[in-house]
Structures are given as structure tokens and as C-alpha cells.
Amino acid sequence: MTLQPPKSNTSATTSGCFHLKQRNVHYSTQHKYSQNMEVATTKGVLSHLSRLEVQKRSLKSQPQQPGGVKALRATVEALLTQRDQLRAEIQTHKNIKKLRVSMDKQCTNEEEETEEGMDEDSENSNLLRLMARHTQLKDLLHAHNVVGGYNVVKTRQGKGVCVSVATFYEGVYLNTYNLEIDVKPTVRISRHNVPPFIPLNNLAEQSNMQTDLRTLLDPLSQHLNAFAGRQQQFKFVKELHKSVEVMESNVLCSLLVLKFTVPREKTAVLCSLDYTDCTRSLPTRVHFESDDEELPESPVWKTHCSFLMETPVHKALKTMRKTGNIV
Amino acid sequence: MTTGKMSNENTEEAAALQAQIEHLQAEVSALRRQQKDDQKDVTFHFRGQMQNAMLSLCGQRQGDEKVLSMLMEEVEELEEDLKLQTQMNGISLTGCTTKTLQSSGRKLVQQLCVSGHCSELLFQVEFQLSEVNEASGCVRTISELNVVIDAGEMQNFSSFLSGVEESRDLLLFFRTLRSFSDRCDDRRRTFQHFQEKYPAVVSLPAGCRSEVMHLSHPELPGCVLLVHWSVHVSREGGVSPKVELLTKIPERALQLFPSQAVGGAAEAFQSLLRILGAEAALEAVIMAVSLS
């Protein structure tokens, strides 16, 4: 099994299935269509009204009143049609919503199938039910995406798939990493934009990807999310704690060396955080060094040590500064 | 009828019609506002085939049969897609209700309630999802996460769940749930395998999904070796199986056989576990118990 290096880091512009990632359109972009939809339903009426306007102008030479009344009657007709259309649409909307609520309840086994007194004939009620099911499916697919699903898309008539691994930290959705995978004749990663310091090759070798792709994707997701967590923590340290100097860090975010200043004595303490377990976003080792040799052994600093082992570093620093232990 | 009279009637009619027009225009505006409000809920904002179906139901489009079949085709595609996502993601979502709390040009806030199951573990999560269009792109965030899982598994998960609700890590919840479910499936498969292979020695009094497997020789029913296979979930979401061997041997038996082998079985098993792995180690113990 071979892996090709990623073509570029900005995957969005490369051809192939990366465009398909746009498939799960964010709902906010759908919002742009609200104005267009309004136009679509009233287009017929508006064009009719403008025709009437033209007609009215061309009748200027003729005695206005008879022509005027005709035009007014036509306008009333047009408005009546428009009003009835809107009423029908709003009512249909209501019916679909009601159907959907009862369908949701059926899915969670809360109630038996009941017809909520729909007066529609059977053909219309079939269409209504189909529409309600459509909304349900869209919502379920959206949910799969939102909870961190792999957004799998079949490509090349079933010869390949595209998957995307979502990363997330402290309530914010971060980068998504994409993989194009050949499925026939064997399962093989063909393209991806996973950073090189993530051991994708190793994970693929250790997985059962020929029979179950999730044995690759789950560990990969774990690595990528742990990395994203560490990366965010380092970013927050730099942004929120300017009084703490970052002496060293690396691309994989597996090492962080910080310089604290103890307020009263103005002593400097060097704090090294090692993150040797790449599947975690908390350190495996915290070590203090100071000119004052007794300081790291003091109970206060032993507490800091275990605190930093259990708490994301940017949050730990916030507490340590608040309690006046460091500047 | 003279022209004068006609013009008077025409003027009256014109005035009446004008009034009617104004009234209708006001009605139409009100209806349009209501429709716009209805469409703020993204789920019920229809486009494409759904839009065609809507117009067909409201009498504006001809060709009803075509509309039904085209929508049916689209629904079938969505059903297939859902099956694919379910299989790939290892979780089954049975319900998702959304409520749009805020919807403006740049920002969309929804309240989602998602329920389903992962293998046999039931869950329900509720959270707020915000999507904001910023210069750098669309930023999605989660807030106010609330997680409920099947009561039976609560004690395993309680510290993890409180951590996840605090950090709003919806995705970690699902990764961990899946991982936990996979490890439980490993256990179930292994227990079932051994019960089928060594029915005289192996019993599962609490069923194949339980944490405990009993081993005993049929002629020595009082002497039981218990295999306790638990799956731990750390606060961070780390899932780790732990297999232990416990002995339930009456005092009298221990006195008759004061060998280290019986008394120290638990520790010996841990060494075996480290060398051979769970399945091979268990098989070795079973072989020993069956005295074959």
C-alpha cells in the first residue's frame, strides 16, 4: 500500500472530489435564496401587473374610465389569485410541519400512527408525507455532519470514496481534513491533506482498512483532534497570556516551554510541558526549572505541576495568574 | 345610457375597485410577511424538487405525476445517503429536531435535539449551533450542550459526561461513545465465542452483554473463576478495557490445595494478559479450568 504526498495544503482549489466537500452546504448560505423564492412565486403576477401597466398607458388616447375600470378589475383578479396562492402555500407549509412532528414522534416510538384529520385526498396526502419525510432526511443528514460524521461520498461509480475528518475544540469547529480513498481493487489512500507530522502511514498499516475503514478513520480523528486541541491551547497561551514567554514549541505541538515570573521575588521559572502521547491534548510530563533550586519542590509548585497535568494550559495559566502565583 | 351616466357608474365602480385593490394589497403583504417568517426555519425553507412539489400542491404547476416521481427519486437518494452515513459513522440517528432561534443575513442560531443509538447504547443530545459568516469564512460553534445516555451505562460515563458538557465537546462525545461501543462489542464477541466453544466450562449468567464470564469445571461447581471485563471511560474520553480474573473458591478447597497457583491466580492472569493478550490469555485459563 502506498501513499502519495499531498499536492498542496490548500485543498479547496485542487480538482477531484475536494469540490464535493461543498456538498454539505452550510445552512446560512441557503438563506440567500429566500429572496429568490419570493420572486418565483409572484413572478407570474408581477409580469401580469406590468402588462396591465403597459396596457393602461397605451389606452391613454381612449376615454380613460372604461379602460380604467377594466384594468382595475383585472388587477383585482390578479391580487385575488396571488392572495389565494399565498394562503394555499402557507396552509400546505403548516400541514407538512404537522406531519413532520407526528413522524418524529413515531420514530421515537412515542405514538402510534395517527392521521391528524387531514382532509387532503390520498394523492395529495402521499405527496405531503413524502415532503415531510424529505425534511426529516435532510435534518438527519445535517445531524450526521454536525456531530462529526465522516461525510462519506462515493466517487467514480463506486471505485472510490471521499471522507472528511472534522476537528473541534472548546465549542468551535476547526479545520477539516480530507482523504480520497480508492476502494477497488484494494483500499488505498490516494490523496489527502493531513499534515505530515500526523503518522497517517502507520495508522493505515495498523488498521483493518481493507474490511473496515473506520479502523483507520477513528484513530486518525483521535490524532487530528488531539493535535487541534494542543494547537488551540498554544495559540491561546500566546494571545491571552502575554506576560508568559513562550520559549519553545514545535509544529506537532508536542512540546511547550514557557517562562514564568514569580511576582514577589521576580524569579524566573522555566516550565516544560511534554505531550508525548499524540492522542491526547493534555501533557504527559510537566517539569519546572529555576535558579531557586528549592522552588520546584515546594508544595505550591507541586500543586501547579499536577494542575498543569490535568488542565488545558491556557486555562491553568489563567488560574495561576489570578491567584497571584505567577505574573 | 348617456355618456354622463355611464361615467358616473364607472367612477363609482372604479372607486370601489380601488378600495378593494388596496385591501387586497395589504392582505398580500401580510401573507408575504408570514411566509417569510415561516421560511426562517431552515428545515422548512424549500428549494428544488421540494419547491416544485409545493407549487404543484397549491395548484400552480401542471404535471402532478411527474412532480411526485421526481420528488420520490430525490427522497430515495437521501435515504441511500443516510444509510451510507450511518454505516460509515457507526451511529444510528433516529431523530433530529431543529428550532431556529435567530436567523439574519450573517448569523444563524439553531437549537438541535438529536437522538439515536450506537450499537445498543441510546443517547439524546441537545445543543445550540451557531453559524456566523465572517471574513475568514463560516465559523460554527456549539453552546449549551446537554447529553443524556442510557441509564444502565451511567456510572461508567458520569465523569466523562460532565467534562464533555463543560467543554461543549460534542464530537468527542460521539467519538468516545463509538469507541466504548466497539470495546463492548469486542467483549461480547469474545464471551460468546468462548461460551460456544467450551459450553461445559463457560457460562454467562447475566447474558453476553454483561461484564462477567463464569468459568468452572462441571464436577467442581463450588469453585468458580470469574472473568471481569470492564470498559473504562476516562474524563478525557480515553476508552480502556480492563480484564481481571477473580477466584471464588471455598476455604476448604483452598486448604486442600495450598498451592500458589490457585491463590495467586489473579496476578498470574495479569502477566498472561500482558504477554498473550485478552483472548489467548482467557483461552489458556479456560483450558486450565477444564483440566484438559
Coordinates of C-alpha atoms in Angstrom, one line a residue:
Chain A
M1 CA 0.0 0.0 0.0
T2 CA 1.5 3.3 -1.0
L3 CA 0.7 6.9 -0.1
Q4 CA 1.2 9.9 -2.3
P5 CA 2.3 13.1 -0.7
P6 CA -0.4 15.8 -0.6
K7 CA -0.3 18.1 -3.6
S8 CA -0.8 21.2 -1.7
N9 CA -2.0 22.4 1.6
T10 CA -4.9 24.4 0.2
S11 CA -7.0 21.6 -0.8
A12 CA -10.1 23.6 -1.8
T13 CA -8.6 24.5 -5.1
T14 CA -7.4 21.1 -6.3
S15 CA -9.7 19.1 -8.6
G16 CA -11.5 15.9 -7.9
C17 CA -13.6 15.2 -5.0
F18 CA -12.5 18.1 -2.9
H19 CA -15.2 20.2 -4.5
L20 CA -17.7 17.6 -3.3
K21 CA -16.9 18.8 0.2
Q22 CA -19.1 21.7 -0.5
R23 CA -22.0 19.3 -0.7
N24 CA -22.9 19.8 2.9
V25 CA -23.9 23.4 2.3
H26 CA -24.0 25.4 5.5
Y27 CA -27.5 26.5 6.2
S28 CA -26.6 30.1 6.3
T29 CA -25.7 30.1 2.6
Q30 CA -29.2 28.7 1.9
H31 CA -30.6 31.8 3.4
K32 CA -29.5 33.8 0.3
Y33 CA -32.3 32.0 -1.6
S34 CA -35.1 33.4 0.5
Q35 CA -35.4 36.5 -1.7
N36 CA -35.3 34.4 -4.9
M37 CA -38.1 32.2 -3.7
E38 CA -40.4 35.1 -3.1
V39 CA -39.7 36.3 -6.7
A40 CA -40.5 32.8 -8.1
T41 CA -44.0 32.7 -6.6
T42 CA -45.0 36.2 -7.5
K43 CA -43.3 36.3 -10.9
G44 CA -46.4 35.4 -12.8
V45 CA -48.5 38.0 -11.0
L46 CA -45.9 40.8 -11.3
S47 CA -45.5 40.3 -15.0
H48 CA -49.2 40.4 -15.4
L49 CA -49.4 43.6 -13.4
S50 CA -46.7 45.2 -15.5
R51 CA -48.5 44.2 -18.7
L52 CA -51.6 45.9 -17.3
E53 CA -49.5 49.0 -16.7
V54 CA -48.3 49.0 -20.3
Q55 CA -51.9 48.4 -21.5
K56 CA -53.1 51.3 -19.3
R57 CA -50.6 53.6 -20.8
S58 CA -51.5 52.6 -24.4
L59 CA -55.1 53.3 -23.7
K60 CA -54.4 56.9 -22.8
S61 CA -55.7 58.2 -26.1
Q62 CA -59.1 56.4 -25.4
P63 CA -61.7 57.6 -22.9
Q64 CA -59.9 56.6 -19.7
Q65 CA -62.7 55.5 -17.4
P66 CA -64.0 52.3 -19.2
G67 CA -60.4 51.2 -19.9
G68 CA -59.5 52.2 -16.3
V69 CA -62.3 50.0 -14.8
K70 CA -61.3 47.1 -17.0
A71 CA -57.7 47.4 -15.8
L72 CA -58.8 47.8 -12.2
R73 CA -60.9 44.6 -12.4
A74 CA -58.0 42.7 -13.9
T75 CA -55.8 44.0 -11.1
V76 CA -58.3 42.8 -8.5
E77 CA -58.4 39.4 -10.2
A78 CA -54.6 39.2 -10.2
L79 CA -54.4 40.1 -6.5
L80 CA -57.1 37.6 -5.6
T81 CA -55.1 34.9 -7.3
Q82 CA -51.9 36.0 -5.6
R83 CA -53.7 36.0 -2.2
D84 CA -55.2 32.6 -2.6
Q85 CA -51.9 31.2 -3.8
L86 CA -50.1 32.5 -0.7
R87 CA -52.8 31.2 1.6
A88 CA -52.6 27.8 0.0
E89 CA -48.8 27.8 0.3
I90 CA -48.9 28.8 4.0
Q91 CA -51.5 26.2 4.7
T92 CA -49.5 23.5 3.0
H93 CA -46.5 24.5 4.9
K94 CA -48.5 24.1 8.1
N95 CA -49.7 20.7 7.1
I96 CA -46.2 19.5 6.3
K97 CA -44.9 20.8 9.7
K98 CA -47.7 19.0 11.5
L99 CA -47.0 15.8 9.6
R100 CA -43.3 16.1 10.4
V101 CA -44.0 16.4 14.1
S102 CA -46.1 13.2 14.1
M103 CA -43.4 11.4 12.0
D104 CA -40.7 12.5 14.6
K105 CA -42.8 11.1 17.4
Q106 CA -43.3 7.8 15.5
C107 CA -39.6 7.5 15.1
T108 CA -39.0 7.7 18.8
N109 CA -41.9 5.3 19.4
E110 CA -43.9 7.9 21.2
E111 CA -47.1 7.5 19.5
E112 CA -48.9 5.1 17.1
E113 CA -49.5 6.2 13.5
T114 CA -52.5 8.5 13.5
E115 CA -53.9 10.6 10.8
E116 CA -54.3 14.1 12.3
G117 CA -57.5 14.7 10.5
M118 CA -56.0 15.6 7.1
D119 CA -58.7 16.5 4.6
E120 CA -56.4 16.0 1.6
D121 CA -57.2 13.4 -0.9
S122 CA -54.9 10.3 -0.9
E123 CA -52.7 11.6 -3.8
N124 CA -52.1 14.9 -2.1
S125 CA -51.5 13.3 1.3
N126 CA -48.9 11.0 -0.3
L127 CA -47.1 14.0 -1.6
L128 CA -47.3 15.7 1.8
R129 CA -46.0 12.7 3.6
L130 CA -43.1 12.5 1.1
M131 CA -42.3 16.1 1.6
A132 CA -42.3 15.7 5.4
R133 CA -40.0 12.7 5.0
H134 CA -37.7 14.8 2.8
T135 CA -37.4 17.4 5.6
Q136 CA -36.7 14.7 8.1
L137 CA -33.9 13.1 6.0
K138 CA -32.3 16.5 5.4
D139 CA -32.3 17.1 9.1
L140 CA -30.8 13.7 9.9
L141 CA -28.1 14.1 7.3
H142 CA -27.3 17.6 8.7
A143 CA -27.1 16.0 12.2
H144 CA -24.6 13.4 10.9
N145 CA -22.4 16.2 9.7
V146 CA -22.8 18.3 12.8
V147 CA -21.9 15.5 15.3
G148 CA -18.6 14.9 13.5
G149 CA -19.5 12.3 10.9
Y150 CA -17.1 11.4 8.1
N151 CA -19.3 12.9 5.3
V152 CA -18.5 9.9 3.1
V153 CA -19.2 10.5 -0.6
K154 CA -19.0 7.8 -3.2
T155 CA -16.9 8.7 -6.3
R156 CA -16.0 7.3 -9.6
Q157 CA -19.0 4.9 -9.8
G158 CA -18.2 3.2 -6.5
K159 CA -14.5 2.8 -7.2
G160 CA -13.6 5.4 -4.6
V161 CA -14.8 7.4 -1.6
C162 CA -14.1 10.8 -0.2
V163 CA -14.1 11.3 3.5
S164 CA -13.5 14.3 5.7
V165 CA -12.4 14.3 9.3
A166 CA -13.7 17.2 11.4
T167 CA -11.7 18.7 14.2
F168 CA -13.2 20.6 17.1
Y169 CA -12.0 22.2 20.4
E170 CA -13.9 24.1 23.1
G171 CA -17.1 24.5 21.2
V172 CA -15.5 25.6 17.9
Y173 CA -15.4 23.7 14.7
L174 CA -11.8 23.9 13.4
N175 CA -10.1 22.6 10.3
T176 CA -11.5 19.7 8.3
Y177 CA -9.1 17.2 6.8
N178 CA -10.0 15.4 3.6
L179 CA -9.0 12.0 2.2
E180 CA -9.6 10.5 -1.2
I181 CA -9.6 6.7 -1.0
D182 CA -9.6 4.1 -3.7
V183 CA -11.9 1.2 -2.9
K184 CA -11.2 -1.0 -5.9
P185 CA -9.2 -3.1 -6.4
T186 CA -7.8 -2.6 -2.9
V187 CA -8.5 0.1 -0.3
R188 CA -5.7 2.6 -0.6
I189 CA -5.4 6.3 0.3
S190 CA -4.8 8.2 -2.9
R191 CA -4.8 11.8 -1.8
H192 CA -5.1 13.7 1.4
N193 CA -4.3 17.0 3.1
V194 CA -3.3 15.5 6.5
P195 CA -0.2 17.3 7.8
P196 CA 3.0 15.2 7.5
F197 CA 3.7 15.1 11.3
I198 CA 0.5 13.0 11.8
P199 CA 1.5 9.3 11.3
L200 CA -1.1 8.5 8.7
N201 CA 1.0 5.8 7.1
N202 CA 1.4 4.0 10.4
L203 CA -2.2 4.3 11.3
A204 CA -3.2 2.9 7.9
E205 CA -0.8 -0.1 8.3
Q206 CA -2.1 -0.8 11.8
S207 CA -5.7 -0.6 10.8
N208 CA -8.1 -3.0 9.2
M209 CA -9.0 -0.6 6.5
Q210 CA -9.5 -3.3 3.8
T211 CA -12.6 -4.5 5.7
D212 CA -13.5 -1.6 7.9
L213 CA -12.5 1.9 7.0
R214 CA -13.4 3.2 10.5
T215 CA -10.4 1.3 12.0
L216 CA -8.3 3.9 10.2
L217 CA -10.6 6.9 10.5
D218 CA -11.3 6.7 14.2
P219 CA -7.6 6.7 15.3
L220 CA -6.9 9.4 12.7
S221 CA -9.7 11.5 14.1
Q222 CA -8.3 11.0 17.6
H223 CA -4.8 12.1 16.5
L224 CA -6.1 15.1 14.5
N225 CA -8.4 16.3 17.3
A226 CA -5.8 15.9 19.9
F227 CA -3.4 17.9 17.7
A228 CA -6.1 20.6 17.1
G229 CA -6.6 20.8 20.8
R230 CA -2.9 21.3 21.6
Q231 CA -2.6 23.8 18.7
Q232 CA -5.5 25.9 20.0
Q233 CA -4.1 25.8 23.6
F234 CA -0.7 27.1 22.4
K235 CA -2.5 29.8 20.4
F236 CA -4.5 30.9 23.4
V237 CA -1.4 31.0 25.6
K238 CA 0.3 33.3 23.1
E239 CA -2.8 35.5 22.7
L240 CA -4.1 35.7 26.3
H241 CA -1.0 35.4 28.4
K242 CA 1.5 37.9 27.1
S243 CA 3.3 38.0 30.4
V244 CA 4.3 34.4 29.9
E245 CA 7.1 34.0 27.4
V246 CA 6.9 31.0 25.0
M247 CA 10.5 29.8 24.8
E248 CA 9.9 26.8 22.6
S249 CA 7.2 25.0 20.8
N250 CA 7.1 22.7 17.7
V251 CA 4.8 22.1 14.7
L252 CA 3.3 19.0 16.1
C253 CA 2.6 20.9 19.3
S254 CA 4.1 18.1 21.4
L255 CA 6.4 20.4 23.3
L256 CA 5.9 23.7 25.0
V257 CA 8.5 25.5 27.1
L258 CA 7.2 28.6 29.0
K259 CA 9.0 31.1 31.2
F260 CA 7.0 32.3 34.2
T261 CA 7.9 35.1 36.5
V262 CA 7.1 34.7 40.2
P263 CA 5.7 38.1 41.3
R264 CA 7.4 38.9 44.6
E265 CA 10.9 37.6 44.1
K266 CA 10.9 38.2 40.4
T267 CA 12.4 34.7 40.0
A268 CA 12.1 33.1 36.6
V269 CA 10.7 29.6 36.3
L270 CA 11.1 27.5 33.2
C271 CA 8.2 25.2 32.6
S272 CA 8.4 22.3 30.1
L273 CA 5.3 20.5 29.0
D274 CA 5.8 17.3 27.1
Y275 CA 2.9 15.9 25.1
T276 CA 4.4 12.6 24.2
D277 CA 1.0 10.9 23.7
C278 CA -0.2 12.3 20.4
T279 CA -3.7 11.1 21.0
R280 CA -4.2 13.4 24.0
S281 CA -4.3 17.1 24.3
L282 CA -3.0 17.1 27.9
P283 CA 0.7 16.8 28.8
T284 CA 2.3 13.5 29.8
R285 CA 5.0 15.3 31.8
V286 CA 5.4 18.8 33.4
H287 CA 8.8 19.9 34.6
F288 CA 9.9 23.1 36.4
E289 CA 13.4 24.5 36.4
S290 CA 14.5 27.5 38.4
D291 CA 17.7 29.2 39.7
D292 CA 16.0 28.8 43.1
E293 CA 16.5 25.0 43.3
E294 CA 14.0 24.6 46.2
L295 CA 11.2 26.2 44.3
P296 CA 10.1 23.3 42.1
E297 CA 10.0 21.0 45.2
S298 CA 7.8 23.3 47.2
P299 CA 4.2 22.2 47.8
V300 CA 2.8 25.2 45.9
W301 CA 4.7 24.3 42.8
K302 CA 3.9 20.6 43.2
T303 CA 0.3 21.6 43.1
H304 CA 0.9 23.6 40.0
C305 CA 2.6 20.6 38.4
S306 CA -0.4 18.3 38.9
F307 CA -2.7 21.2 37.9
L308 CA -0.9 21.6 34.6
M309 CA -1.1 17.8 34.0
E310 CA -4.9 17.8 34.3
T311 CA -5.9 21.2 32.9
P312 CA -5.6 22.7 29.4
V313 CA -2.5 25.0 29.7
H314 CA -4.2 28.3 28.8
K315 CA -6.9 27.7 31.5
A316 CA -4.2 26.7 34.0
L317 CA -2.3 29.8 33.4
K318 CA -5.4 31.9 33.9
T319 CA -5.9 30.4 37.3
M320 CA -2.2 30.7 38.2
R321 CA -2.2 34.4 37.3
K322 CA -5.4 35.1 39.1
T323 CA -4.2 33.5 42.3
G324 CA -1.0 35.6 42.1
N325 CA 1.4 32.7 41.8
I326 CA 2.8 33.9 38.5
V327 CA 2.8 37.3 36.8
Chain B
M1 CA -77.5 55.1 -21.3
T2 CA -75.9 58.5 -21.7
T3 CA -72.2 59.0 -21.6
G4 CA -72.6 61.1 -18.4
K5 CA -74.5 58.4 -16.5
M6 CA -72.0 55.8 -17.7
S7 CA -69.1 57.8 -16.5
N8 CA -70.7 58.2 -13.0
E9 CA -71.3 54.5 -12.6
N10 CA -67.8 53.9 -13.9
T11 CA -66.4 56.3 -11.4
E12 CA -68.2 54.6 -8.5
E13 CA -67.1 51.2 -9.7
A14 CA -63.6 52.4 -10.1
A15 CA -63.6 53.8 -6.6
A16 CA -64.9 50.5 -5.2
L17 CA -62.4 48.5 -7.1
Q18 CA -59.6 50.8 -6.0
A19 CA -60.6 50.3 -2.4
Q20 CA -60.7 46.5 -2.9
I21 CA -57.3 46.7 -4.5
E22 CA -55.8 48.5 -1.5
H23 CA -57.4 46.0 0.9
L24 CA -56.0 43.0 -1.1
Q25 CA -52.6 44.6 -1.3
A26 CA -52.5 44.9 2.4
E27 CA -53.6 41.2 2.8
V28 CA -51.0 40.0 0.3
S29 CA -48.2 42.0 2.2
A30 CA -49.3 40.4 5.5
L31 CA -49.3 36.9 3.9
R32 CA -45.9 37.5 2.4
R33 CA -44.5 38.6 5.8
Q34 CA -46.0 35.4 7.3
Q35 CA -44.4 33.3 4.6
K36 CA -41.1 34.9 5.1
D37 CA -41.3 34.2 8.8
D38 CA -42.2 30.6 8.1
Q39 CA -39.2 30.3 5.9
K40 CA -36.8 31.5 8.6
D41 CA -36.9 27.9 9.8
V42 CA -34.2 26.4 7.5
T43 CA -35.8 23.0 7.5
F44 CA -39.0 24.3 6.0
H45 CA -37.4 26.6 3.5
F46 CA -38.0 24.7 0.3
R47 CA -35.9 24.6 -2.9
G48 CA -35.6 22.5 -6.0
Q49 CA -37.9 19.4 -6.1
M50 CA -39.5 20.4 -2.8
Q51 CA -40.3 23.8 -4.2
N52 CA -41.9 22.2 -7.3
A53 CA -43.9 19.9 -5.1
M54 CA -45.2 22.8 -3.1
L55 CA -46.3 24.7 -6.1
S56 CA -48.0 21.6 -7.5
L57 CA -49.9 21.1 -4.3
C58 CA -51.0 24.8 -4.5
G59 CA -52.3 24.4 -8.0
Q60 CA -49.7 26.4 -9.8
R61 CA -47.9 23.7 -11.6
Q62 CA -49.2 21.1 -14.0
G63 CA -47.9 17.6 -14.3
D64 CA -48.6 16.2 -10.8
E65 CA -47.4 12.7 -11.5
K66 CA -44.0 13.9 -12.7
V67 CA -43.6 16.0 -9.6
L68 CA -44.4 13.1 -7.3
S69 CA -42.0 10.8 -9.1
M70 CA -39.2 13.3 -9.2
L71 CA -39.5 14.0 -5.5
M72 CA -39.7 10.3 -4.8
E73 CA -36.4 9.9 -6.6
E74 CA -34.8 12.6 -4.6
V75 CA -36.1 11.1 -1.4
E76 CA -34.7 7.7 -2.3
E77 CA -31.3 9.3 -2.9
L78 CA -31.5 10.9 0.5
E79 CA -32.5 7.5 2.1
E80 CA -29.4 5.9 0.4
D81 CA -27.2 8.7 1.6
L82 CA -28.5 8.3 5.2
K83 CA -27.7 4.6 5.1
L84 CA -24.2 5.3 3.9
Q85 CA -23.5 7.9 6.6
T86 CA -25.0 5.6 9.2
Q87 CA -22.7 2.7 8.2
M88 CA -19.6 4.9 7.9
N89 CA -20.1 6.8 11.1
G90 CA -21.0 3.8 13.3
I91 CA -24.0 5.6 14.8
S92 CA -27.7 5.5 14.1
L93 CA -29.6 8.7 14.3
T94 CA -33.3 8.3 14.6
G95 CA -34.4 11.8 15.3
C96 CA -33.3 15.3 14.7
T97 CA -35.5 18.3 15.5
T98 CA -34.3 21.8 14.8
K99 CA -35.6 25.1 16.1
T100 CA -34.3 28.3 14.5
L101 CA -33.7 30.8 17.3
Q102 CA -32.1 33.5 15.3
S103 CA -31.8 34.0 11.5
S104 CA -30.2 37.1 10.0
G105 CA -28.1 37.6 6.9
R106 CA -24.8 36.7 8.6
K107 CA -25.8 34.7 11.6
L108 CA -27.9 31.6 12.1
V109 CA -28.6 30.1 15.5
Q110 CA -30.4 26.8 15.9
Q111 CA -31.4 24.6 18.7
L112 CA -30.9 20.9 17.8
C113 CA -32.1 17.8 19.6
V114 CA -30.5 14.7 18.2
S115 CA -31.4 11.2 19.4
G116 CA -30.3 7.8 18.3
H117 CA -28.2 4.8 19.3
C118 CA -24.7 3.4 19.0
S119 CA -25.0 -0.3 18.9
E120 CA -27.3 -0.8 21.9
L121 CA -26.4 2.4 23.7
L122 CA -29.2 5.0 23.5
F123 CA -28.4 8.7 23.6
Q124 CA -30.0 12.1 23.3
V125 CA -28.0 15.3 22.8
E126 CA -29.4 18.8 22.8
F127 CA -27.3 21.9 21.9
Q128 CA -27.2 25.3 20.2
L129 CA -25.4 25.5 16.9
S130 CA -24.4 29.0 15.7
E131 CA -23.1 29.7 12.2
V132 CA -21.6 33.1 11.6
N133 CA -20.4 34.3 8.3
E134 CA -17.1 36.1 8.9
A135 CA -14.5 37.5 6.5
S136 CA -12.4 34.4 7.1
G137 CA -15.2 32.1 6.3
C138 CA -18.1 30.4 8.1
V139 CA -17.5 29.9 11.9
R140 CA -19.5 27.2 13.5
T141 CA -19.8 26.9 17.3
I142 CA -21.7 24.8 19.8
S143 CA -23.0 26.1 23.1
E144 CA -25.2 24.7 25.9
L145 CA -24.6 21.1 25.3
N146 CA -26.7 18.6 27.2
V147 CA -26.1 14.9 27.0
V148 CA -28.3 12.0 28.2
I149 CA -27.4 8.4 27.7
D150 CA -29.0 5.0 28.5
A151 CA -29.3 4.8 32.3
G152 CA -27.6 1.4 32.5
E153 CA -24.2 2.8 31.5
M154 CA -24.4 6.0 33.5
Q155 CA -21.8 5.1 36.2
N156 CA -19.2 4.4 33.6
F157 CA -19.7 7.7 31.9
S158 CA -20.7 10.2 34.6
S159 CA -17.3 12.0 35.0
F160 CA -16.8 11.9 31.2
L161 CA -20.2 13.4 30.5
S162 CA -19.8 16.3 32.9
G163 CA -16.5 17.1 31.3
V164 CA -17.9 17.0 27.9
E165 CA -20.8 19.2 28.7
E166 CA -18.4 21.7 30.3
S167 CA -16.1 21.8 27.3
R168 CA -19.1 21.5 24.8
D169 CA -17.2 18.8 23.0
L170 CA -20.0 17.3 21.1
L171 CA -17.6 15.5 18.7
L172 CA -15.6 14.0 21.5
F173 CA -18.8 12.6 23.0
F174 CA -19.6 10.7 19.8
R175 CA -16.0 9.5 19.2
T176 CA -15.9 8.2 22.8
L177 CA -19.3 6.6 22.6
R178 CA -18.3 4.7 19.4
S179 CA -15.1 3.6 20.9
F180 CA -16.8 2.4 24.0
S181 CA -19.4 0.6 21.9
D182 CA -16.6 -1.1 19.9
R183 CA -14.8 -2.3 23.0
C184 CA -18.1 -3.6 24.4
D185 CA -18.7 -5.4 21.1
D186 CA -15.2 -7.0 21.4
R187 CA -16.1 -8.3 24.8
R188 CA -19.5 -9.6 23.7
R189 CA -17.9 -11.4 20.7
T190 CA -15.2 -13.0 22.8
F191 CA -17.6 -14.1 25.6
Q192 CA -20.0 -15.6 23.0
H193 CA -17.1 -17.3 21.2
F194 CA -15.9 -19.0 24.4
Q195 CA -19.3 -20.0 25.5
E196 CA -19.9 -21.7 22.2
K197 CA -16.6 -23.4 22.2
Y198 CA -16.5 -24.6 25.8
P199 CA -20.1 -24.8 26.9
A200 CA -19.4 -27.1 29.8
V201 CA -17.0 -24.7 31.5
V202 CA -18.1 -21.3 30.4
S203 CA -21.3 -19.6 31.5
L204 CA -22.7 -16.2 31.2
P205 CA -25.3 -15.8 33.9
A206 CA -26.0 -12.2 33.1
G207 CA -26.0 -12.6 29.4
C208 CA -23.4 -12.0 26.7
R209 CA -23.6 -8.2 27.1
S210 CA -22.6 -8.3 30.8
E211 CA -19.2 -7.7 32.2
V212 CA -18.8 -11.1 33.8
M213 CA -18.0 -14.6 32.5
H214 CA -18.1 -17.6 34.8
L215 CA -15.6 -20.4 34.5
S216 CA -16.0 -23.6 36.4
H217 CA -15.4 -27.3 35.9
P218 CA -18.7 -29.2 35.9
E219 CA -17.6 -31.6 38.6
L220 CA -16.4 -28.8 40.9
P221 CA -19.4 -26.4 40.8
G222 CA -18.3 -24.7 44.0
C223 CA -15.0 -23.4 42.5
V224 CA -15.6 -20.6 40.2
L225 CA -13.2 -18.3 38.3
L226 CA -14.8 -15.0 37.4
V227 CA -13.6 -13.0 34.5
H228 CA -14.4 -9.4 35.0
W229 CA -14.0 -7.4 31.8
S230 CA -14.9 -3.8 32.3
V231 CA -14.6 -0.9 29.8
H232 CA -13.4 2.3 31.4
V233 CA -14.0 5.8 30.1
S234 CA -11.7 8.5 31.5
R235 CA -12.8 12.1 32.0
E236 CA -10.7 12.9 28.9
G237 CA -12.6 10.4 26.8
G238 CA -10.0 7.7 26.8
V239 CA -11.5 4.2 26.5
S240 CA -9.6 1.3 28.0
P241 CA -10.7 -2.3 28.6
K242 CA -9.7 -3.9 31.8
V243 CA -9.8 -7.6 32.3
E244 CA -9.4 -9.2 35.7
L245 CA -9.6 -12.8 37.0
L246 CA -11.2 -13.3 40.3
T247 CA -11.4 -16.6 42.2
K248 CA -14.4 -17.8 44.1
I249 CA -13.0 -20.8 45.8
P250 CA -14.3 -22.1 49.2
E251 CA -11.9 -22.1 52.1
R252 CA -11.9 -25.8 52.4
A253 CA -10.8 -26.2 48.8
L254 CA -8.0 -23.7 49.3
Q255 CA -6.9 -25.6 52.4
L256 CA -6.8 -28.9 50.4
F257 CA -4.8 -27.3 47.7
P258 CA -2.5 -24.7 49.2
S259 CA -0.6 -24.1 46.0
Q260 CA 0.3 -20.7 44.8
A261 CA -1.3 -21.4 41.5
V262 CA -4.8 -21.1 42.9
G263 CA -4.2 -18.3 45.4
G264 CA -2.1 -16.2 43.1
A265 CA -4.3 -16.8 40.1
A266 CA -5.4 -13.2 39.7
E267 CA -1.8 -11.8 39.4
A268 CA -0.7 -14.7 37.2
F269 CA -3.5 -13.9 34.9
Q270 CA -2.3 -10.3 34.6
S271 CA 1.1 -11.4 33.4
L272 CA -0.5 -13.8 31.0
L273 CA -2.7 -10.9 29.7
R274 CA 0.3 -8.8 29.1
I275 CA 2.1 -11.5 27.1
L276 CA -0.7 -13.1 25.2
G277 CA -3.5 -10.5 25.0
A278 CA -7.0 -10.9 26.3
E279 CA -8.4 -13.7 24.1
A280 CA -5.4 -16.0 24.2
A281 CA -5.0 -15.5 28.0
L282 CA -8.6 -16.3 28.6
E283 CA -8.4 -19.4 26.4
A284 CA -5.4 -20.6 28.4
V285 CA -7.4 -20.1 31.7
I286 CA -10.4 -22.0 30.3
M287 CA -8.2 -24.8 29.2
A288 CA -6.7 -25.0 32.7
V289 CA -10.1 -25.0 34.3
S290 CA -11.4 -27.7 32.1
L291 CA -8.4 -29.7 33.3
S292 CA -7.7 -30.9 29.8

